[in-house]
mmCIF file of C-alpha atoms in Angstrom:
data_model
loop_
_atom_site.group_PDB
_atom_site.id
_atom_site.type_symbol
_atom_site.label_atom_id
_atom_site.label_comp_id
_atom_site.label_asym_id
_atom_site.label_seq_id
_atom_site.Cartn_x
_atom_site.Cartn_y
_atom_site.Cartn_z
ATOM 1 C CA GLN L 1 7.009 -0.699 -7.364
ATOM 2 C CA VAL L 2 4.576 2.118 -6.747
ATOM 3 C CA GLN L 3 4.813 3.785 -3.352
ATOM 4 C CA LEU L 4 2.794 6.579 -1.794
ATOM 5 C CA GLN L 5 3.874 8.581 1.237
ATOM 6 C CA GLU L 6 1.734 11.048 3.128
ATOM 7 C CA SER L 7 3.185 14.051 4.906
ATOM 8 C CA GLY L 8 1.788 16.972 6.817
ATOM 9 C CA PRO L 9 1.190 18.338 10.298
ATOM 10 C CA GLY L 10 0.024 15.838 12.860
ATOM 11 C CA LEU L 11 -1.784 18.507 14.837
ATOM 12 C CA VAL L 12 -4.207 21.128 13.556
ATOM 13 C CA LYS L 13 -6.165 23.673 15.560
ATOM 14 C CA PRO L 14 -9.958 23.761 15.327
ATOM 15 C CA SER L 15 -11.275 26.033 12.560
ATOM 16 C CA GLU L 16 -7.909 26.003 10.795
ATOM 17 C CA THR L 17 -6.923 24.368 7.509
ATOM 18 C CA LEU L 18 -5.426 20.913 7.174
ATOM 19 C CA SER L 19 -2.964 20.494 4.315
ATOM 20 C CA LEU L 20 -1.539 17.109 3.394
ATOM 21 C CA THR L 21 0.892 16.052 0.683
ATOM 22 C CA CYS L 22 1.212 12.675 -0.993
ATOM 23 C CA THR L 23 4.522 11.952 -2.680
ATOM 24 C CA VAL L 24 4.289 9.261 -5.337
ATOM 25 C CA SER L 25 7.167 7.147 -6.591
ATOM 26 C CA GLY L 26 7.093 4.578 -9.365
ATOM 27 C CA ASP L 27 4.141 6.003 -11.322
ATOM 28 C CA PRO L 28 3.683 9.495 -12.762
ATOM 29 C CA ILE L 29 0.504 11.116 -11.543
ATOM 30 C CA SER L 30 0.208 12.850 -14.921
ATOM 31 C CA SER L 31 -0.111 9.598 -16.857
ATOM 32 C CA ASN L 32 -3.892 9.514 -16.512
ATOM 33 C CA SER L 33 -3.733 5.765 -16.103
ATOM 34 C CA HIS L 34 -5.226 6.057 -12.643
ATOM 35 C CA TYR L 35 -7.071 8.349 -10.339
ATOM 36 C CA TRP L 36 -5.352 9.574 -7.213
ATOM 37 C CA GLY L 37 -7.220 10.172 -4.001
ATOM 38 C CA TRP L 38 -7.584 10.492 -0.261
ATOM 39 C CA ILE L 39 -9.400 8.233 2.199
ATOM 40 C CA ARG L 40 -9.605 8.713 5.943
ATOM 41 C CA GLN L 41 -10.347 6.547 8.962
ATOM 42 C CA PRO L 42 -11.436 8.042 12.300
ATOM 43 C CA PRO L 43 -10.129 6.207 15.372
ATOM 44 C CA GLY L 44 -11.819 2.845 15.780
ATOM 45 C CA ARG L 45 -14.084 3.419 12.799
ATOM 46 C CA GLY L 46 -14.413 2.545 9.127
ATOM 47 C CA LEU L 47 -13.086 3.982 5.901
ATOM 48 C CA GLU L 48 -14.384 7.158 4.281
ATOM 49 C CA TRP L 49 -13.502 8.315 0.786
ATOM 50 C CA ILE L 50 -12.746 12.062 0.681
ATOM 51 C CA ALA L 51 -11.715 13.035 -2.837
ATOM 52 C CA SER L 52 -10.081 11.819 -6.022
ATOM 53 C CA MET L 53 -8.635 13.300 -9.193
ATOM 54 C CA TYR L 54 -7.317 12.638 -12.638
ATOM 55 C CA TYR L 55 -4.272 14.861 -13.108
ATOM 56 C CA SER L 56 -5.741 16.127 -16.372
ATOM 57 C CA GLY L 57 -8.402 17.926 -14.442
ATOM 58 C CA SER L 58 -11.305 15.808 -13.278
ATOM 59 C CA THR L 59 -11.899 16.016 -9.563
ATOM 60 C CA TYR L 60 -14.499 14.304 -7.420
ATOM 61 C CA TYR L 61 -15.459 14.986 -3.832
ATOM 62 C CA SER L 62 -17.463 13.294 -1.119
ATOM 63 C CA PRO L 63 -20.785 15.158 -0.913
ATOM 64 C CA SER L 64 -20.432 15.411 2.868
ATOM 65 C CA LEU L 65 -17.037 17.134 2.604
ATOM 66 C CA LYS L 66 -17.275 18.890 -0.745
ATOM 67 C CA SER L 67 -17.704 22.378 0.679
ATOM 68 C CA ARG L 68 -14.433 22.125 2.648
ATOM 69 C CA VAL L 69 -12.131 20.007 0.496
ATOM 70 C CA THR L 70 -9.778 20.600 -2.410
ATOM 71 C CA ILE L 71 -7.583 18.022 -4.155
ATOM 72 C CA SER L 72 -4.835 19.078 -6.540
ATOM 73 C CA GLY L 73 -1.537 17.893 -7.954
ATOM 74 C CA ASP L 74 1.953 18.972 -9.047
ATOM 75 C CA LYS L 75 3.401 16.764 -11.783
ATOM 76 C CA SER L 76 6.825 18.380 -11.516
ATOM 77 C CA LYS L 77 7.154 16.972 -8.009
ATOM 78 C CA ASN L 78 4.908 13.935 -8.634
ATOM 79 C CA GLN L 79 2.832 14.944 -5.655
ATOM 80 C CA PHE L 80 -0.815 15.513 -4.967
ATOM 81 C CA PHE L 81 -2.417 17.391 -2.140
ATOM 82 C CA LEU L 82 -5.434 17.573 0.141
ATOM 83 C CA THR L 83 -6.735 20.754 1.703
ATOM 84 C CA LEU L 84 -9.512 20.562 4.293
ATOM 85 C CA ASN L 85 -10.850 23.826 5.661
ATOM 86 C CA SER L 86 -12.483 24.661 8.980
ATOM 87 C CA VAL L 87 -11.484 21.449 10.712
ATOM 88 C CA THR L 88 -13.251 20.185 13.813
ATOM 89 C CA ALA L 89 -12.704 17.297 16.198
ATOM 90 C CA ALA L 90 -14.699 15.146 13.772
ATOM 91 C CA ASP L 91 -11.853 15.445 11.275
ATOM 92 C CA ARG L 92 -9.478 13.601 13.561
ATOM 93 C CA ALA L 93 -8.419 10.515 11.621
ATOM 94 C CA VAL L 94 -5.719 8.611 9.844
ATOM 95 C CA TYR L 95 -5.512 10.023 6.321
ATOM 96 C CA TYR L 96 -4.429 7.731 3.501
ATOM 97 C CA CYS L 97 -3.402 8.768 0.024
ATOM 98 C CA VAL L 98 -4.267 6.156 -2.560
ATOM 99 C CA ARG L 99 -4.024 5.151 -6.185
ATOM 100 C CA ILE L 100 -7.367 4.279 -7.710
ATOM 101 C CA ARG L 101 -8.077 2.140 -10.740
ATOM 102 C CA SER L 102 -11.789 2.012 -9.961
ATOM 103 C CA TYR L 103 -10.834 0.086 -6.833
ATOM 104 C CA VAL L 104 -7.924 1.191 -4.625
ATOM 105 C CA ASP L 105 -4.895 -0.850 -5.535
ATOM 106 C CA VAL L 106 -2.147 1.075 -3.728
ATOM 107 C CA TRP L 107 -2.323 2.704 -0.287
ATOM 108 C CA GLY L 108 0.073 4.950 1.527
ATOM 109 C CA LYS L 109 0.928 4.035 5.112
ATOM 110 C CA GLY L 110 -1.300 6.799 6.428
ATOM 111 C CA THR L 111 -0.726 9.867 8.535
ATOM 112 C CA THR L 112 -2.508 10.609 11.806
ATOM 113 C CA VAL L 113 -4.148 13.992 12.161
ATOM 114 C CA THR L 114 -5.319 15.292 15.524
ATOM 115 C CA VAL L 115 -7.490 18.378 15.889
ATOM 116 C CA SER L 116 -6.876 20.235 19.118
ATOM 117 C CA SER L 117 -6.144 23.700 20.413
ATOM 118 C CA ASP S 1 -26.787 6.922 -2.896
ATOM 119 C CA ILE S 2 -25.553 3.358 -2.673
ATOM 120 C CA HIS S 3 -25.349 1.842 0.771
ATOM 121 C CA MET S 4 -23.152 -1.156 1.568
ATOM 122 C CA THR S 5 -24.007 -3.511 4.429
ATOM 123 C CA GLN S 6 -21.609 -6.143 5.684
ATOM 124 C CA SER S 7 -22.470 -9.086 7.890
ATOM 125 C CA PRO S 8 -21.558 -10.130 10.391
ATOM 126 C CA SER S 9 -19.940 -7.113 12.051
ATOM 127 C CA SER S 10 -17.640 -9.469 13.889
ATOM 128 C CA LEU S 11 -16.931 -13.154 14.073
ATOM 129 C CA SER S 12 -14.634 -15.521 15.867
ATOM 130 C CA ALA S 13 -12.956 -18.463 14.238
ATOM 131 C CA SER S 14 -10.047 -20.825 14.683
ATOM 132 C CA VAL S 15 -6.953 -21.462 12.614
ATOM 133 C CA GLY S 16 -7.895 -23.875 9.853
ATOM 134 C CA ASP S 17 -11.560 -22.817 9.727
ATOM 135 C CA ARG S 18 -13.447 -21.590 6.691
ATOM 136 C CA VAL S 19 -15.324 -18.319 7.061
ATOM 137 C CA THR S 20 -17.638 -16.310 4.850
ATOM 138 C CA ILE S 21 -18.316 -12.583 5.011
ATOM 139 C CA THR S 22 -21.257 -11.078 3.190
ATOM 140 C CA CYS S 23 -21.667 -7.659 1.610
ATOM 141 C CA ARG S 24 -24.980 -6.397 0.297
ATOM 142 C CA ALA S 25 -25.407 -3.330 -1.901
ATOM 143 C CA SER S 26 -28.573 -1.245 -1.771
ATOM 144 C CA GLN S 27 -28.796 -1.357 -5.569
ATOM 145 C CA ASP S 28 -27.384 -3.375 -8.447
ATOM 146 C CA ILE S 29 -23.646 -2.688 -8.789
ATOM 147 C CA ILE S 30 -23.020 -5.431 -11.356
ATOM 148 C CA ASN S 31 -19.604 -6.693 -10.191
ATOM 149 C CA ALA S 32 -18.021 -3.365 -9.202
ATOM 150 C CA LEU S 33 -16.974 -4.559 -5.789
ATOM 151 C CA ALA S 34 -13.641 -4.859 -4.011
ATOM 152 C CA TRP S 35 -12.576 -6.466 -0.747
ATOM 153 C CA TYR S 36 -9.807 -5.182 1.524
ATOM 154 C CA GLN S 37 -8.024 -6.563 4.565
ATOM 155 C CA GLN S 38 -6.806 -4.274 7.341
ATOM 156 C CA VAL S 39 -4.496 -5.406 10.085
ATOM 157 C CA PRO S 40 -4.520 -3.100 13.152
ATOM 158 C CA GLY S 41 -2.207 -0.135 12.731
ATOM 159 C CA LYS S 42 -1.705 -0.767 9.023
ATOM 160 C CA ALA S 43 -3.217 0.490 5.805
ATOM 161 C CA PRO S 44 -5.852 -1.642 4.115
ATOM 162 C CA LYS S 45 -4.710 -4.093 1.478
ATOM 163 C CA LEU S 46 -6.596 -5.006 -1.695
ATOM 164 C CA LEU S 47 -7.626 -8.661 -1.786
ATOM 165 C CA VAL S 48 -10.285 -8.959 -4.496
ATOM 166 C CA TYR S 49 -11.559 -6.703 -7.269
ATOM 167 C CA ALA S 50 -14.412 -7.049 -9.736
ATOM 168 C CA ALA S 51 -16.123 -9.217 -7.126
ATOM 169 C CA SER S 52 -14.113 -12.350 -7.835
ATOM 170 C CA ASN S 53 -10.670 -11.439 -9.171
ATOM 171 C CA LEU S 54 -7.844 -12.132 -6.764
ATOM 172 C CA GLN S 55 -5.251 -9.375 -6.582
ATOM 173 C CA SER S 56 -1.752 -10.478 -7.497
ATOM 174 C CA GLY S 57 0.096 -11.941 -4.536
ATOM 175 C CA VAL S 58 -3.006 -12.692 -2.476
ATOM 176 C CA PRO S 59 -3.135 -16.305 -1.262
ATOM 177 C CA SER S 60 -5.569 -18.582 -3.040
ATOM 178 C CA ARG S 61 -7.370 -19.375 0.231
ATOM 179 C CA PHE S 62 -9.144 -16.063 -0.337
ATOM 180 C CA SER S 63 -11.998 -16.020 -2.837
ATOM 181 C CA GLY S 64 -14.769 -13.645 -3.779
ATOM 182 C CA SER S 65 -18.088 -14.243 -5.445
ATOM 183 C CA GLY S 66 -21.389 -12.611 -6.254
ATOM 184 C CA SER S 67 -22.930 -10.090 -8.579
ATOM 185 C CA GLY S 68 -25.742 -7.594 -8.568
ATOM 186 C CA THR S 69 -26.396 -6.808 -4.913
ATOM 187 C CA ASP S 70 -25.030 -9.790 -2.972
ATOM 188 C CA PHE S 71 -21.369 -10.618 -2.564
ATOM 189 C CA THR S 72 -19.254 -12.886 -0.394
ATOM 190 C CA LEU S 73 -15.644 -13.137 0.661
ATOM 191 C CA THR S 74 -14.580 -16.623 1.714
ATOM 192 C CA ILE S 75 -11.385 -17.475 3.521
ATOM 193 C CA SER S 76 -10.499 -21.140 3.615
ATOM 194 C CA ASN S 77 -8.021 -22.721 5.988
ATOM 195 C CA LEU S 78 -7.644 -19.621 8.155
ATOM 196 C CA GLN S 79 -4.098 -18.671 8.998
ATOM 197 C CA PRO S 80 -2.955 -16.591 11.991
ATOM 198 C CA GLU S 81 -2.187 -13.614 9.732
ATOM 199 C CA ASP S 82 -5.789 -13.582 8.440
ATOM 200 C CA PHE S 83 -7.233 -12.275 11.701
ATOM 201 C CA ALA S 84 -7.999 -8.711 10.726
ATOM 202 C CA THR S 85 -10.859 -6.441 9.688
ATOM 203 C CA TYR S 86 -12.336 -6.847 6.219
ATOM 204 C CA TYR S 87 -14.105 -4.177 4.183
ATOM 205 C CA CYS S 88 -16.092 -4.297 0.987
ATOM 206 C CA GLN S 89 -16.284 -1.281 -1.294
ATOM 207 C CA GLU S 90 -18.398 -0.429 -4.324
ATOM 208 C CA TYR S 91 -16.981 1.454 -7.284
ATOM 209 C CA TYR S 92 -20.058 1.450 -9.494
ATOM 210 C CA SER S 93 -21.311 4.955 -8.772
ATOM 211 C CA VAL S 94 -20.915 7.748 -11.286
ATOM 212 C CA PRO S 95 -19.709 10.235 -10.200
ATOM 213 C CA PRO S 96 -17.683 8.041 -7.888
ATOM 214 C CA SER S 97 -18.527 7.729 -4.209
ATOM 215 C CA TYR S 98 -16.438 4.668 -3.278
ATOM 216 C CA ILE S 99 -18.756 3.621 -0.473
ATOM 217 C CA PHE S 100 -17.289 1.140 2.011
ATOM 218 C CA GLY S 101 -19.087 -1.385 4.115
ATOM 219 C CA GLN S 102 -18.802 -0.885 7.867
ATOM 220 C CA GLY S 103 -16.248 -3.660 8.217
ATOM 221 C CA THR S 104 -16.148 -7.188 9.624
ATOM 222 C CA LYS S 105 -13.693 -7.906 12.417
ATOM 223 C CA LEU S 106 -12.380 -11.453 12.364
ATOM 224 C CA ASP S 107 -10.712 -12.564 15.552
ATOM 225 C CA ILE S 108 -9.350 -15.735 17.021
ATOM 226 C CA LYS S 109 -11.753 -17.955 18.933
#
């Protein structure tokens, strides 16, 4: 059974960098059978795709976040990562790491990120 | 860019009812559409992919239909655990954009 688990700081200061890790069990991220990605959900609002990647190198980013976001992976740890620079209050959300086979078939439980000084 | 519009934004129904949620794409997406269910405080869950294929383990009271620009999710014989928010999502775009609809909140009448 494939499981994804997000980890990272729950609180980030404005203008600083948010770094999140997704630890995957049950499926190697290097297999190239799926994309791996991040989706977020601001409080009380809908779902927003942030970024996705094939471990072999292809990466895709939301146009609205592209200038601030990086997605990457480490096959030795079976983890992938999200970096979001220059955060503001608008980046406050629950962040989900996901497995993508065109559609999202596996979701992590999500991690809440608050932006505050 | 593709835009996804769900209707209604919210609806109330009773246990045992049949409800239909609609999702319209701003351009032809063939059948590259998925539906998700989100219970408050939980991650979304995949219900339907390729417009009409039920994900393994999803009860058969859920069904999806449509192609092109118009899609529907139907829930028959509503159960208490079905009261949640439902999202559609396109995966047609290249490069991907994975645009979601704004969601439809289904609550108990």
